[in-house]
mmCIF file of C-alpha atoms in Angstrom:
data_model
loop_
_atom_site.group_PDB
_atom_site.id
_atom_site.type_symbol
_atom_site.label_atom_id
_atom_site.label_comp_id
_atom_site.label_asym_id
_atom_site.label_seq_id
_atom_site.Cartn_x
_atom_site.Cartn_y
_atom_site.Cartn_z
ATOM 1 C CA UNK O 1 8.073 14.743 11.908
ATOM 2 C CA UNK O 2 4.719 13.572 11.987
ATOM 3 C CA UNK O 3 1.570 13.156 9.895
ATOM 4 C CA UNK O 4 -1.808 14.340 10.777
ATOM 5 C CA UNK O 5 -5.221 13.559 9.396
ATOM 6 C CA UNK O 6 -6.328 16.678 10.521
ATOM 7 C CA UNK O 7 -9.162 17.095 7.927
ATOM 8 C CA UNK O 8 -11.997 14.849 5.792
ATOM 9 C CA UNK O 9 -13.380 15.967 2.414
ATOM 10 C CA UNK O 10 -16.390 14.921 0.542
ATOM 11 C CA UNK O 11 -15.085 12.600 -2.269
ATOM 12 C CA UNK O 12 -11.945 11.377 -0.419
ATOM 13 C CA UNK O 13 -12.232 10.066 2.390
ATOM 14 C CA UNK O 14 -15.833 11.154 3.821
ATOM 15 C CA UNK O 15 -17.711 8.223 2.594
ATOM 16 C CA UNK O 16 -21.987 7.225 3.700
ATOM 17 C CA UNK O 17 -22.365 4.737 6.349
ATOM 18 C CA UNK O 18 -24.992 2.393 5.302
ATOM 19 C CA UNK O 19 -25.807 1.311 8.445
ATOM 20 C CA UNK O 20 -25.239 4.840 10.503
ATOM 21 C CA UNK O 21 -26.939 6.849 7.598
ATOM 22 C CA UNK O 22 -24.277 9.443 8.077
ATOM 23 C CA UNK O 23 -20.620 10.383 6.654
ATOM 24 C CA UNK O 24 -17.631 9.213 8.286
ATOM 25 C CA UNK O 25 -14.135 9.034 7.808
ATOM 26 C CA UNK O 26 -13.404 5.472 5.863
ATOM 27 C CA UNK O 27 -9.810 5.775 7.822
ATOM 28 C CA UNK O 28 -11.879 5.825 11.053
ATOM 29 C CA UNK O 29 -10.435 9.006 12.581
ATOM 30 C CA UNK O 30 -10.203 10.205 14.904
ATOM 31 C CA UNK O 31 -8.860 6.778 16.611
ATOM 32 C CA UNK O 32 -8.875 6.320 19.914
ATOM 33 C CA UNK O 33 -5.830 6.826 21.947
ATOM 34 C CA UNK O 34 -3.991 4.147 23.225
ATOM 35 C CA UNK O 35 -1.279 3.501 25.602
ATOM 36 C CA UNK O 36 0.234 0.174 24.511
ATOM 37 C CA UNK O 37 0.029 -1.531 21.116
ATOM 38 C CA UNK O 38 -2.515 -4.649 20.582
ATOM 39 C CA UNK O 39 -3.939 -6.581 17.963
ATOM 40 C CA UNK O 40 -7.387 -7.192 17.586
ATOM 41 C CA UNK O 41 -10.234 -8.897 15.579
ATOM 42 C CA UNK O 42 -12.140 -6.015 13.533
ATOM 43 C CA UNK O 43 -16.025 -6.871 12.463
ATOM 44 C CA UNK O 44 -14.996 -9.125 9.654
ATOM 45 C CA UNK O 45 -12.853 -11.216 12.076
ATOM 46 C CA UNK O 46 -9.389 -9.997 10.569
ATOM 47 C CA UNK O 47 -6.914 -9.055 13.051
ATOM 48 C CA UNK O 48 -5.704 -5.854 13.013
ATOM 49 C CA UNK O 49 -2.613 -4.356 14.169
ATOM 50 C CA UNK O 50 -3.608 -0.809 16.784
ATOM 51 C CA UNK O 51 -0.617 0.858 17.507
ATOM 52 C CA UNK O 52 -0.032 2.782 20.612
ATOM 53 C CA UNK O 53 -1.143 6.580 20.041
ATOM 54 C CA UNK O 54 -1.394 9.644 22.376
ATOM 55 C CA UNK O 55 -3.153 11.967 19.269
ATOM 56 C CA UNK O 56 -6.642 10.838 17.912
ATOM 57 C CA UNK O 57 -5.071 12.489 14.238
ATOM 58 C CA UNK O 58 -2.013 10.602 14.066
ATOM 59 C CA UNK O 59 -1.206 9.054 10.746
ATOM 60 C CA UNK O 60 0.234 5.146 10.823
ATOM 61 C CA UNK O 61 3.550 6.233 9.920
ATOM 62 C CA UNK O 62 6.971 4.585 10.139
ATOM 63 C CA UNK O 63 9.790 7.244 10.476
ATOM 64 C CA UNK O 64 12.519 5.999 8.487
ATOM 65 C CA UNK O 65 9.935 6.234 5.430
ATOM 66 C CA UNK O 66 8.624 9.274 6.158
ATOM 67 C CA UNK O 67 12.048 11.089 6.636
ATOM 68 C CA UNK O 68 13.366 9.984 3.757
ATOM 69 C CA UNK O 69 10.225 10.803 1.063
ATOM 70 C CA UNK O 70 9.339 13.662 3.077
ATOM 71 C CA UNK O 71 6.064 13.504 1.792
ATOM 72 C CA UNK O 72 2.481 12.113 2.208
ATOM 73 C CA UNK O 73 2.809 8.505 3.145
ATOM 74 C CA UNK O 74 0.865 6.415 5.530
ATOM 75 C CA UNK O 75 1.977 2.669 6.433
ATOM 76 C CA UNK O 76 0.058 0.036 8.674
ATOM 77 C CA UNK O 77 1.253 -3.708 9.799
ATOM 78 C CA UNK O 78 -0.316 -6.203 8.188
ATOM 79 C CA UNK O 79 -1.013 -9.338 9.993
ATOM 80 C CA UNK O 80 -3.454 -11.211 8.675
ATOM 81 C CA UNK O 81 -2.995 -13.291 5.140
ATOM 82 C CA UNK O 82 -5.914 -12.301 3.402
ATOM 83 C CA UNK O 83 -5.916 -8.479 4.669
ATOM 84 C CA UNK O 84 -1.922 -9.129 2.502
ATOM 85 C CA UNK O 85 -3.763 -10.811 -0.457
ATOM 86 C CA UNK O 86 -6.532 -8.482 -0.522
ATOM 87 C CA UNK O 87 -3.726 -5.126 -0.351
ATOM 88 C CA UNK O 88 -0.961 -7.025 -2.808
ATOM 89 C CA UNK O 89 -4.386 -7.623 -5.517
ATOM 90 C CA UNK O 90 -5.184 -4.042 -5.499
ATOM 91 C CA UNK O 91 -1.787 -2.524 -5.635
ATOM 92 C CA UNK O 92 -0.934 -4.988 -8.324
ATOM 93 C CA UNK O 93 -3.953 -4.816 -10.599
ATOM 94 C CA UNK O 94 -3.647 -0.671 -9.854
ATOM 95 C CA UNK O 95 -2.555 0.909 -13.284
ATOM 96 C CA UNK O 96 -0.386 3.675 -13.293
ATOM 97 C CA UNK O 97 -1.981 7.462 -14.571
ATOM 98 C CA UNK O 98 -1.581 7.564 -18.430
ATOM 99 C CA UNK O 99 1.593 9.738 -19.283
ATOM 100 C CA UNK O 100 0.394 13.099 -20.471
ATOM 101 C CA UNK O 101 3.868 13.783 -22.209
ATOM 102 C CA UNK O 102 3.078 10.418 -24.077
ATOM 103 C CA UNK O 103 -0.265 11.378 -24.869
ATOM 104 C CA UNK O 104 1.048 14.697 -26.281
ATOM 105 C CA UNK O 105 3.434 13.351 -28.430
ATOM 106 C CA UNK O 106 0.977 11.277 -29.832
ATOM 107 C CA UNK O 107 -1.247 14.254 -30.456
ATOM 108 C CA UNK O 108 1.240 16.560 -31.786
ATOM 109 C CA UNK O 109 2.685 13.609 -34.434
ATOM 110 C CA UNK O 110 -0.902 12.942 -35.974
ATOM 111 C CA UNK O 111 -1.166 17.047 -36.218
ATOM 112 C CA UNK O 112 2.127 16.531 -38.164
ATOM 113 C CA UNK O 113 1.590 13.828 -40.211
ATOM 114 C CA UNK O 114 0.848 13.910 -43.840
ATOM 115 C CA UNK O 115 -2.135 11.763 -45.432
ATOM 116 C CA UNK O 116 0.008 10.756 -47.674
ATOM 117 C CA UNK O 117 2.524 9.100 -44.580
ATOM 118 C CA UNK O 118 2.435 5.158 -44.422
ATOM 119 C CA UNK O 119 1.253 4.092 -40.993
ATOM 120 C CA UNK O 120 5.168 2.772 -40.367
ATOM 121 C CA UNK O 121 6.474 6.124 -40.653
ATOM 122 C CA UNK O 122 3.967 7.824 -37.958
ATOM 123 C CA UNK O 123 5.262 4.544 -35.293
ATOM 124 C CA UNK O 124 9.128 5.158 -36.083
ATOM 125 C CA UNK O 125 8.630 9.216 -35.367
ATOM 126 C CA UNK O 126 6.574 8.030 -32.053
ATOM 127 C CA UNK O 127 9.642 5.919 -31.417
ATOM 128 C CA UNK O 128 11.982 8.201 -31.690
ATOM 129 C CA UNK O 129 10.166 10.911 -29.591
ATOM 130 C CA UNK O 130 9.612 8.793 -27.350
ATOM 131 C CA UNK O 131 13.036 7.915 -26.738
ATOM 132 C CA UNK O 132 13.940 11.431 -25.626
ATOM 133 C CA UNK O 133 10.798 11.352 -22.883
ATOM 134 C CA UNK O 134 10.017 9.040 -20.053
ATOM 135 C CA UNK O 135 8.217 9.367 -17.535
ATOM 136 C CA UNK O 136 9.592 8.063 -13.834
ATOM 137 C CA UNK O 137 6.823 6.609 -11.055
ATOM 138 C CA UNK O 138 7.317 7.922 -7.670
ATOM 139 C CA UNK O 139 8.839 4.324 -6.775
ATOM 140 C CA UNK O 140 11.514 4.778 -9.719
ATOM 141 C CA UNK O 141 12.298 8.187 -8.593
ATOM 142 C CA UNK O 142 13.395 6.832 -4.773
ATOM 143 C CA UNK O 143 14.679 4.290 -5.702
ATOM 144 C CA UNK O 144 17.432 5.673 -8.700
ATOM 145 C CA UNK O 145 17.947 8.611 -5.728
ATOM 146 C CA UNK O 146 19.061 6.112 -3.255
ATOM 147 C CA UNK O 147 21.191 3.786 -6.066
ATOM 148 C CA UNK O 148 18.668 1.006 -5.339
ATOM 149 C CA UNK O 149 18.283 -1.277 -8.114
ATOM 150 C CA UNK O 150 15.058 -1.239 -10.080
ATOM 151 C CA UNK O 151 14.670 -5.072 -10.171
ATOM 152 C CA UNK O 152 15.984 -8.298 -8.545
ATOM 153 C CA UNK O 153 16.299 -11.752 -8.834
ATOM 154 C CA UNK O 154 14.360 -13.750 -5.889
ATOM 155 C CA UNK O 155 15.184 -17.587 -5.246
ATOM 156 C CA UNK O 156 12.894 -19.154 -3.604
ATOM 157 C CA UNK O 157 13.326 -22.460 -1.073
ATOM 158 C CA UNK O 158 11.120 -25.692 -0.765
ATOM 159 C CA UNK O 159 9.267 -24.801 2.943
ATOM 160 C CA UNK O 160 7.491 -27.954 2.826
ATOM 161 C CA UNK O 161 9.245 -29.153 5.976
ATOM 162 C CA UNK O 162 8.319 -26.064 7.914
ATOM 163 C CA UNK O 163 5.243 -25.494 10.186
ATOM 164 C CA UNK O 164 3.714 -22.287 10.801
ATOM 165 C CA UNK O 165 0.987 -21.602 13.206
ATOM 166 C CA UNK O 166 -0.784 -18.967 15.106
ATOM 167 C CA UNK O 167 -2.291 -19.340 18.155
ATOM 168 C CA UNK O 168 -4.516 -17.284 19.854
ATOM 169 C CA UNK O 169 -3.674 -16.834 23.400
ATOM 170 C CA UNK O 170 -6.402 -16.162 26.182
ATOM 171 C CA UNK O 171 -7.616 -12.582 26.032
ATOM 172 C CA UNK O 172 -6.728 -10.423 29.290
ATOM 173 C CA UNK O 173 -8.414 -7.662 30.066
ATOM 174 C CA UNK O 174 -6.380 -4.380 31.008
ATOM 175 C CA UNK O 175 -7.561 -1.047 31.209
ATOM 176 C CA UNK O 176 -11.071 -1.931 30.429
ATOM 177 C CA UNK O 177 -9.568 -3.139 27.234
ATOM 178 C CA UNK O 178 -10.088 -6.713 26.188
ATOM 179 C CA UNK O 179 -6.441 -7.714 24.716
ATOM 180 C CA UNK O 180 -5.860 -10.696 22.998
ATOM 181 C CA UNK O 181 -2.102 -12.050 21.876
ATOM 182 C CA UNK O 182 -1.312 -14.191 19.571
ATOM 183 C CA UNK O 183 1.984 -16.799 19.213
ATOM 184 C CA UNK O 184 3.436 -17.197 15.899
ATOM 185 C CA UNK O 185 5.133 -21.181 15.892
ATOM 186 C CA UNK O 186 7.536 -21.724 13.068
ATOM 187 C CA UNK O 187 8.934 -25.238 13.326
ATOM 188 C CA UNK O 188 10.170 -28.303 11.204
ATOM 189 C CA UNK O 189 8.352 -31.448 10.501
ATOM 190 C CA UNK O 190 11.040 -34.015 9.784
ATOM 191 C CA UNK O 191 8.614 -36.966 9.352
ATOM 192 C CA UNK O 192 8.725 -38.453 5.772
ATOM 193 C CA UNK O 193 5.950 -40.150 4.541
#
């Protein structure tokens, strides 16, 4: 089971090149193919994870996911920390679509009410009406499927005696491609000061 972006349409994902003066795909497809996986530096200098791909269409996809929502679902590595701030801001400050049931409840109680009804009266029937609805995100809906728990409790450990770095390791050239790896150092600093 596979994904395929087999397809770009004006107002999704064909968007103008400023500098081309033409439409392209703002998911860059087709993608080259690629034998072996790599990271690499993109125009803004953040590295980017290119998986290995023998299809120019192929969707980022990781298979456990996309077996078990069976549904429309891309997924790409992140490796760089402000490529994760940048994605965590949006998802976070992304609201979720207003609830049309919600919105017709409302409706259908001011068709109802009286002009004679105190304000209170219309909130306690939206209350109660509202008890009997709810509306589940996507997210809630895999999650109460698979008995996952909606929330957790995180504790969180002092790192300051740990050192991270990443090194950049000579780029080699293979296949015409210019490759570059990178080492990831985790170690302790046990100095006090």
């Amino acid at each position: 089971m596979v994904q395929r972006h087999t397809r770009c349409i004006a107002g999704y994902c064909l968007v103008i090149d400023k500098r081309a003066k033409k439409q392209t795909c703002r998911f860059h497809y087709p993608k080259n193919v690629r034998d072996v996986s790599a990271l690499k530096r993109d125009e803004q200098g953040t590295w980017q994870f290119l998986s290995g791909r023998n299809d120019p269409l192929l969707n980022g996809h990781n298979r456990v996911q996309l077996q078990t929502w069976r549904a429309n679902c891309d997924w790409s590595a992140i490796v760089d920390v402000k490529a994760l701030l940048r994605y965590v801001t949006k998802y976070a400050s992304k609201s979720e679509k207003r609830s049309q049931t919600f919105g017709q409840m409302f409706q259908n109680l001011l068709l109802q009410a009286n002009d004679d009804d105190l304000p209170r009266q219309a909130v306690q029937r939206l209350l109660i009406t509202s008890v009997n609805e709810q509306d589940y995100s996507a997210q809630e809906v895999c999650h109460l499927l698979h008995s996952l728990p909606l929330s957790s409790e995180v504790e969180c450990g002092d790192t300051a005696g740990s050192e991270f770095s990443l090194n950049e390791l000579p780029a080699v050239v293979k296949d015409g491609t210019e490759i570059t790896y990178l080492k990831l150092s985790v170690g302790t600093n046990n100095s006090k000061e």
